[in-house]
Short mmCIF file of C-alpha atoms in Angstrom, two decimals:
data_model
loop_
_atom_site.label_atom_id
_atom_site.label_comp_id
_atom_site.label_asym_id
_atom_site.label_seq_id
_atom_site.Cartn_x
_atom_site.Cartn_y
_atom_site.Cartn_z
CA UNK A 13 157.99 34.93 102.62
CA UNK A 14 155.42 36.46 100.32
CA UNK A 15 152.65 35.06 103.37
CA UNK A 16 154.54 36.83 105.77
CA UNK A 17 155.16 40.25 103.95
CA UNK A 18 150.83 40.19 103.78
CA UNK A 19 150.57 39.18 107.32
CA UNK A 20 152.64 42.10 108.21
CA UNK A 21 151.09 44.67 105.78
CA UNK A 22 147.25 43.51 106.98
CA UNK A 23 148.22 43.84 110.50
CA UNK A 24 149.96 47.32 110.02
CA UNK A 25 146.66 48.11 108.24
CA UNK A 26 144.52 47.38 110.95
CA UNK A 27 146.47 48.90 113.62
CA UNK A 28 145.86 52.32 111.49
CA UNK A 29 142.10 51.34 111.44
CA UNK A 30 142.38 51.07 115.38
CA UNK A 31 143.63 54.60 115.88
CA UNK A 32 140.89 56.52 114.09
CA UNK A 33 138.31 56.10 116.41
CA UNK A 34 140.63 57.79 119.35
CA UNK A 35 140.59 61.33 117.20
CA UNK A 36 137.21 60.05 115.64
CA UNK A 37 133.84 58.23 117.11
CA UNK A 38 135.77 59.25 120.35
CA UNK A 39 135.84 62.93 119.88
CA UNK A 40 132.63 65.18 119.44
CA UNK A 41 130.96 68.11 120.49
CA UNK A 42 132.51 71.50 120.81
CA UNK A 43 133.78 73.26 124.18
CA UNK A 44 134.38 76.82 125.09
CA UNK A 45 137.93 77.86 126.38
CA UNK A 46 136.01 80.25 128.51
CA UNK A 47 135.33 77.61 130.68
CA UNK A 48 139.05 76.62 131.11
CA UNK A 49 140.18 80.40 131.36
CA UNK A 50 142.31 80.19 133.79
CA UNK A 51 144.36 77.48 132.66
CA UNK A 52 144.29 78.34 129.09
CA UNK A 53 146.33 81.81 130.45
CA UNK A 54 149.06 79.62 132.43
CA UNK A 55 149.35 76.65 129.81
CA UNK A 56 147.52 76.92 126.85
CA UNK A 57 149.04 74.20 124.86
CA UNK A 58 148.23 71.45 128.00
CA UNK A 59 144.69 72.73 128.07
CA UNK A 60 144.01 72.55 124.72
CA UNK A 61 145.90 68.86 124.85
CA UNK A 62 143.43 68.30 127.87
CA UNK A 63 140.37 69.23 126.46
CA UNK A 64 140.91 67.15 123.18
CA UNK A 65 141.96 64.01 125.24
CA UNK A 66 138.38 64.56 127.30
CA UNK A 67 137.12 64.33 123.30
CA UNK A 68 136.03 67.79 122.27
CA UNK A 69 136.39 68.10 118.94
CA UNK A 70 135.50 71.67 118.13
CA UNK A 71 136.78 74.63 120.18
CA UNK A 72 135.31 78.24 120.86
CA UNK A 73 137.68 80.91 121.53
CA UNK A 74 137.35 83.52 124.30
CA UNK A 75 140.82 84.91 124.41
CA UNK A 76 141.48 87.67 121.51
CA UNK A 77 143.13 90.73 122.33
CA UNK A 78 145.30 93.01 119.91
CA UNK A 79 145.49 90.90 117.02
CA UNK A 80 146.37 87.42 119.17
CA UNK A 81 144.30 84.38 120.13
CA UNK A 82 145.96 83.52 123.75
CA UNK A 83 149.23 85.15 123.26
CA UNK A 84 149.27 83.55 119.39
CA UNK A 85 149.20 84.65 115.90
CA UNK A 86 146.04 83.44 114.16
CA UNK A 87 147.85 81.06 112.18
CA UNK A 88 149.89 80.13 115.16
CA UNK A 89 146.58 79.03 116.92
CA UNK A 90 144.77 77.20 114.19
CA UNK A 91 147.93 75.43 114.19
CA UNK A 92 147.92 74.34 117.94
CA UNK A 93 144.29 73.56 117.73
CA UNK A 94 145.42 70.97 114.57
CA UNK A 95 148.10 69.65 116.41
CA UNK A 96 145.62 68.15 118.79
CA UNK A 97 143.39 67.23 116.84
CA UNK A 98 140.80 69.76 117.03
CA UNK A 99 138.94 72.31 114.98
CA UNK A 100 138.19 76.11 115.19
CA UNK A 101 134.54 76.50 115.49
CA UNK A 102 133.90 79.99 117.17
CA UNK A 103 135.37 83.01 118.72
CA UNK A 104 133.99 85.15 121.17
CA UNK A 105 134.99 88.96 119.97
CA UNK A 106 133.90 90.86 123.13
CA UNK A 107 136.22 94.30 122.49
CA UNK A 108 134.54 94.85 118.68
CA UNK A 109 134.25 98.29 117.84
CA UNK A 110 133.97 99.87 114.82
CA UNK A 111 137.81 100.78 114.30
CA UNK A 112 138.28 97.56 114.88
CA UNK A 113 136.30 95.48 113.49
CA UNK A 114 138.11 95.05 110.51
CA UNK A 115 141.18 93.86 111.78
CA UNK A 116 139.03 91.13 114.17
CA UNK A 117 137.11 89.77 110.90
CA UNK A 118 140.46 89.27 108.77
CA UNK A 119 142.36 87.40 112.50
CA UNK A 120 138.98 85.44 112.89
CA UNK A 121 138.80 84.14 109.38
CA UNK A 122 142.92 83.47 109.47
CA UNK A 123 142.54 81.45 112.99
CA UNK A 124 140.09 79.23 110.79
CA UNK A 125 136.45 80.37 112.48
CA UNK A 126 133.39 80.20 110.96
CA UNK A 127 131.59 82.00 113.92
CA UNK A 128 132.01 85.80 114.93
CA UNK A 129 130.59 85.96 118.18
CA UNK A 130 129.86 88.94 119.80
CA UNK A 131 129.36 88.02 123.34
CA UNK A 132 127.44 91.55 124.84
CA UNK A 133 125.61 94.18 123.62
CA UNK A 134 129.11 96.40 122.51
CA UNK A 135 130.37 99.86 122.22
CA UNK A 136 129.59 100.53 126.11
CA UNK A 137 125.92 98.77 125.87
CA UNK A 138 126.77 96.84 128.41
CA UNK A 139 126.00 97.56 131.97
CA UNK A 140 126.68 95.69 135.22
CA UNK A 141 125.43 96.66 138.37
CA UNK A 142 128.31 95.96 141.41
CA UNK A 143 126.04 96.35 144.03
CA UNK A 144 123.16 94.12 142.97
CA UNK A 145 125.91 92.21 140.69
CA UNK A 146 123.62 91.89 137.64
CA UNK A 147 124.03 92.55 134.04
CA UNK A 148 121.85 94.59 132.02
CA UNK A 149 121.88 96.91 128.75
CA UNK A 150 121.37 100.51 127.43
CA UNK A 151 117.86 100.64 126.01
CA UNK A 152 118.86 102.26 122.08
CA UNK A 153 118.25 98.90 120.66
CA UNK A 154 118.38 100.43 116.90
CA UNK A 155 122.38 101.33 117.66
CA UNK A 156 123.04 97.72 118.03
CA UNK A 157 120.56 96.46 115.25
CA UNK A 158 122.72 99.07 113.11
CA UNK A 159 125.78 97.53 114.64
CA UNK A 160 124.53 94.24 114.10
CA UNK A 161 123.67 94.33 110.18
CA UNK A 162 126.85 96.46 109.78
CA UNK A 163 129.32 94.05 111.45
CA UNK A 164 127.13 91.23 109.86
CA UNK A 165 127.85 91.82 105.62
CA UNK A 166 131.50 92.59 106.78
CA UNK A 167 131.70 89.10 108.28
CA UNK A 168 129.62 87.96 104.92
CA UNK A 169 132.02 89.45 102.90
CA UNK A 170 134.79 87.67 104.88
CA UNK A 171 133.07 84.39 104.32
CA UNK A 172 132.68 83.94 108.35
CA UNK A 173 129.31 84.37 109.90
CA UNK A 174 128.08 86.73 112.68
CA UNK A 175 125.99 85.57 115.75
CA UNK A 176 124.96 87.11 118.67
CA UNK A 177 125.55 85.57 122.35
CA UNK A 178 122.41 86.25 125.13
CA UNK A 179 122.45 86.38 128.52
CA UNK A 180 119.60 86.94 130.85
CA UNK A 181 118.56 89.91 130.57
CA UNK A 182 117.78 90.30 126.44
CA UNK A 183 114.85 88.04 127.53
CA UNK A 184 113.44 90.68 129.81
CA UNK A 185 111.49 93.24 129.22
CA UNK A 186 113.05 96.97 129.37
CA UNK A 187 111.51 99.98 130.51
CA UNK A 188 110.02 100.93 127.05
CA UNK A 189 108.38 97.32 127.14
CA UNK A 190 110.53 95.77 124.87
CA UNK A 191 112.01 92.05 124.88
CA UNK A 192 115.20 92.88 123.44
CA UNK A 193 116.20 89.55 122.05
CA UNK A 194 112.70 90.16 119.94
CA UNK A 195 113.82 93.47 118.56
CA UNK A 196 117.15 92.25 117.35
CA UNK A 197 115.40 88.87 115.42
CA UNK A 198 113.23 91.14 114.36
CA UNK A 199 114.53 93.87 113.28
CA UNK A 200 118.23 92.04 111.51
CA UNK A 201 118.77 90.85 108.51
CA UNK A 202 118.62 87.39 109.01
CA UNK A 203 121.30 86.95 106.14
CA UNK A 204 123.79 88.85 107.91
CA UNK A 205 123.02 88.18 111.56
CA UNK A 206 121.68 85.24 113.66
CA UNK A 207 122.32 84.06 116.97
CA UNK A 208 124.29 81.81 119.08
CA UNK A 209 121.28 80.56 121.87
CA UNK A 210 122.84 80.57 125.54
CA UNK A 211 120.18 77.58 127.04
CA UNK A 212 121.31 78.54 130.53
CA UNK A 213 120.35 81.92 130.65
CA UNK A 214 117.47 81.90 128.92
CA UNK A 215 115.98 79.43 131.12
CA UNK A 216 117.43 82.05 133.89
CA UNK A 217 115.11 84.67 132.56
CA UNK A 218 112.32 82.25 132.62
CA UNK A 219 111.66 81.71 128.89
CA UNK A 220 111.33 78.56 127.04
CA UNK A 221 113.87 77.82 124.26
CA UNK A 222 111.81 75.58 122.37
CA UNK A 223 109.18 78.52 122.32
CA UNK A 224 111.71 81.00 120.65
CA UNK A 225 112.50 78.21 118.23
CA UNK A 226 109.06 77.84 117.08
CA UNK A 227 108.73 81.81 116.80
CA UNK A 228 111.69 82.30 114.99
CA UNK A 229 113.02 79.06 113.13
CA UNK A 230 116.50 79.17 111.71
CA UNK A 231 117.68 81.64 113.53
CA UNK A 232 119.69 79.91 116.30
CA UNK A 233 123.06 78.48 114.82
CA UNK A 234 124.92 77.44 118.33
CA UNK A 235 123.55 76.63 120.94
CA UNK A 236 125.60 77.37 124.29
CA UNK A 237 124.88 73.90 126.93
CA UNK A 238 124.90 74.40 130.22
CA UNK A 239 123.15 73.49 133.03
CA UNK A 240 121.32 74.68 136.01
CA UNK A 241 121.15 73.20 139.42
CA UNK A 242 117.82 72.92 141.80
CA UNK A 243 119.21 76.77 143.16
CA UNK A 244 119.65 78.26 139.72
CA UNK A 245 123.97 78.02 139.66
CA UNK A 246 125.85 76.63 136.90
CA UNK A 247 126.33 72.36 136.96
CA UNK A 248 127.65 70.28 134.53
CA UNK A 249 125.28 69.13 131.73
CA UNK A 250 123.25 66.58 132.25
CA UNK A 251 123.46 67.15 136.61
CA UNK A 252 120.84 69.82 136.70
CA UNK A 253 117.35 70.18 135.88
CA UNK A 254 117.49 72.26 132.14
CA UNK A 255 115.53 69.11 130.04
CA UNK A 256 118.14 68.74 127.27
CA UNK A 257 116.17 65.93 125.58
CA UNK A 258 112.96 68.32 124.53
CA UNK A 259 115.29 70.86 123.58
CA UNK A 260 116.96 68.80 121.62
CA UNK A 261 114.21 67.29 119.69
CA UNK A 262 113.63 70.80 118.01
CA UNK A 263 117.03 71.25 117.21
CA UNK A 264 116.40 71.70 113.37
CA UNK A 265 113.55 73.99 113.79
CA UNK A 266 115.82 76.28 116.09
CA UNK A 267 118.60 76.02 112.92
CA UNK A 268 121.16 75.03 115.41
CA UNK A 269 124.33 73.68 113.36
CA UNK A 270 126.21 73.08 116.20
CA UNK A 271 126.37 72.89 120.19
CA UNK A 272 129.20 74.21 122.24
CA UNK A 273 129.65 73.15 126.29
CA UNK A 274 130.36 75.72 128.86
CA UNK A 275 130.15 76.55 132.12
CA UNK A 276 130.86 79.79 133.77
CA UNK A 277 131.57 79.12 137.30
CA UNK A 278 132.49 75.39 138.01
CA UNK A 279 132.46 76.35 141.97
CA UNK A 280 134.13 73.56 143.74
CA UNK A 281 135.20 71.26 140.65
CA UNK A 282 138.19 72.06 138.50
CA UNK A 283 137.08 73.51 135.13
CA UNK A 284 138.48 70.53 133.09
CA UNK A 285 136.81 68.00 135.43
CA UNK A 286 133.78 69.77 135.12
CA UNK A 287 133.88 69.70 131.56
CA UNK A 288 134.53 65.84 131.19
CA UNK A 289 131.02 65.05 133.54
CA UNK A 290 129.61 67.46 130.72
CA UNK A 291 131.10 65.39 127.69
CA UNK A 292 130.64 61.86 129.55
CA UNK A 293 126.75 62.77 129.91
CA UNK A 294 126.63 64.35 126.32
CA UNK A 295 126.12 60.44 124.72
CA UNK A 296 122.96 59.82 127.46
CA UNK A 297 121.03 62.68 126.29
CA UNK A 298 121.67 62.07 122.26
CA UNK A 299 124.03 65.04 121.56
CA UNK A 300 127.01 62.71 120.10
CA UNK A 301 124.11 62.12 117.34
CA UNK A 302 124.20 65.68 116.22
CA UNK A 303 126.64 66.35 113.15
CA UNK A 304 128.45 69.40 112.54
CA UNK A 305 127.56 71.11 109.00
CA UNK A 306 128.48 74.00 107.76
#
């Protein structure tokens, strides 16, 4: 009887052993919810179910407005994201403005976030051009660094970080010869601001990644993945021509703690297929390897 009563508690035991690897070794890497937008608005507790069963592990926000993450209470959402088995990594905070900042920073930090992201120049430094459909920005680059190193000890204070998203155009020159992205690592406090490296668009603009690592080392926390097809659109990672692999070699010199999957426009695939090729063709290119730390 006694024989029995170990036989049964030994095989219990490694039936538990057998699970962990499904919300363990299985799941890595982080994913935007921009990507899965759309769905997150019609069924956000399936997509988040969806994207952990693809094996994300972290998750980036891109849904705050008034005080809720997708319809949710902070709480509420860290809460969801537990249930399956994922973790708050980031949050986009694209509507920051000085009145209210304060409120964003406090629902950030409650949601469980270590990242405040601001995804734009804010505060109307934004511009987009309908008729040539291209983004750009207001030239008074000392508003945002002021903006920047403001927003930056509040989030400090908080015990959350702030990072800064780019898109194309920071890498470009504006019509007082500056390269904005320059005059922001520049010119912040790089205790109180650093950025979150978009590898898509920077390639876009036609500057090297690894070169802006080796300029500025340290300064590049996340790291947005995506790739870029032979006529410059959006493809899943790994099924474009960005080289990953070199990029990835100089991930400690860049200061990146962390890499986060997206992909704007998945054109004829469904968002949350498009983000599976991604995670299947994350282990051939060695970023299952990289560990989170805070």
């Amino acid at each position: 009887m006694k024989a029995l009563k170990n036989f049964r508690s030994t095989l219990l035991i490694l039936l538990l052993l057998a699970s962990f690897p499904i919300f363990g070794q299985r799941q890595f890497g982080a994913a935007t919810l921009y990507t899965v937008r759309e769905e997150m608005a019609k069924s956000p507790e399936e997509t988040i179910d969806e994207v952990a069963d693809i094996g994300y592990l972290y998750i980036e926000a891109a849904g705050y407005n008034d005080g809720l993450f997708y319809g949710m209470k902070p709480k509420k959402f860290k809460k969801l994201l537990g249930k399956y088995h994922t973790k708050p990594l980031s949050s986009h905070q694209g509507g920051v403005t000085m009145e209210n900042v304060d409120q964003m920073i406090a629902d950030v930090k409650k949601a469980g976030f270590q990242y405040f992201v601001i995804p734009v120049p804010p505060m109307g430094k934004f511009t987009f051009d309908e008729q040539t459909q291209t983004m750009g920005m207001d030239d008074d680059l000392d508003f945002l660094v002021d903006i920047f190193n403001t927003i930056g000890e509040k989030c400090k204070k908080a015990g959350i970080e702030l990072l800064y998203h780019n898109h194309d155009f920071e890498f470009k020159k504006n019509e007082n010869g500056i390269v904005p992205i320059e005059y922001f690592l520049e010119n912040t406090d790089p205790d109180l601001v650093n950025f979150q490296m978009d590898l898509f668009w920077v390639t876009k603009a036609g500057a090297d990644p690894v070169a802006y690592f080796e300029k500025y080392p340290g300064r590049f926390k996340l790291w947005h993945i995506k790739d870029m097809d032979e006529a410059g659109n959006f493809t899943p990672v790994g099924e474009g021509t960005i080289d990953f692999e070199r990029i990835l070699e100089k991930r400690k010199e860049s200061g990146m703690k962390y890499y986060i999957v997206e992909q704007d426009n998945t054109f004829d695939l469904e968002p949350l297929e498009a983000i599976k090729i991604s995670h299947e063709n994350l282990r051939d290119l060695g970023f299952n390897k990289v560990k989170f730390k805070k």
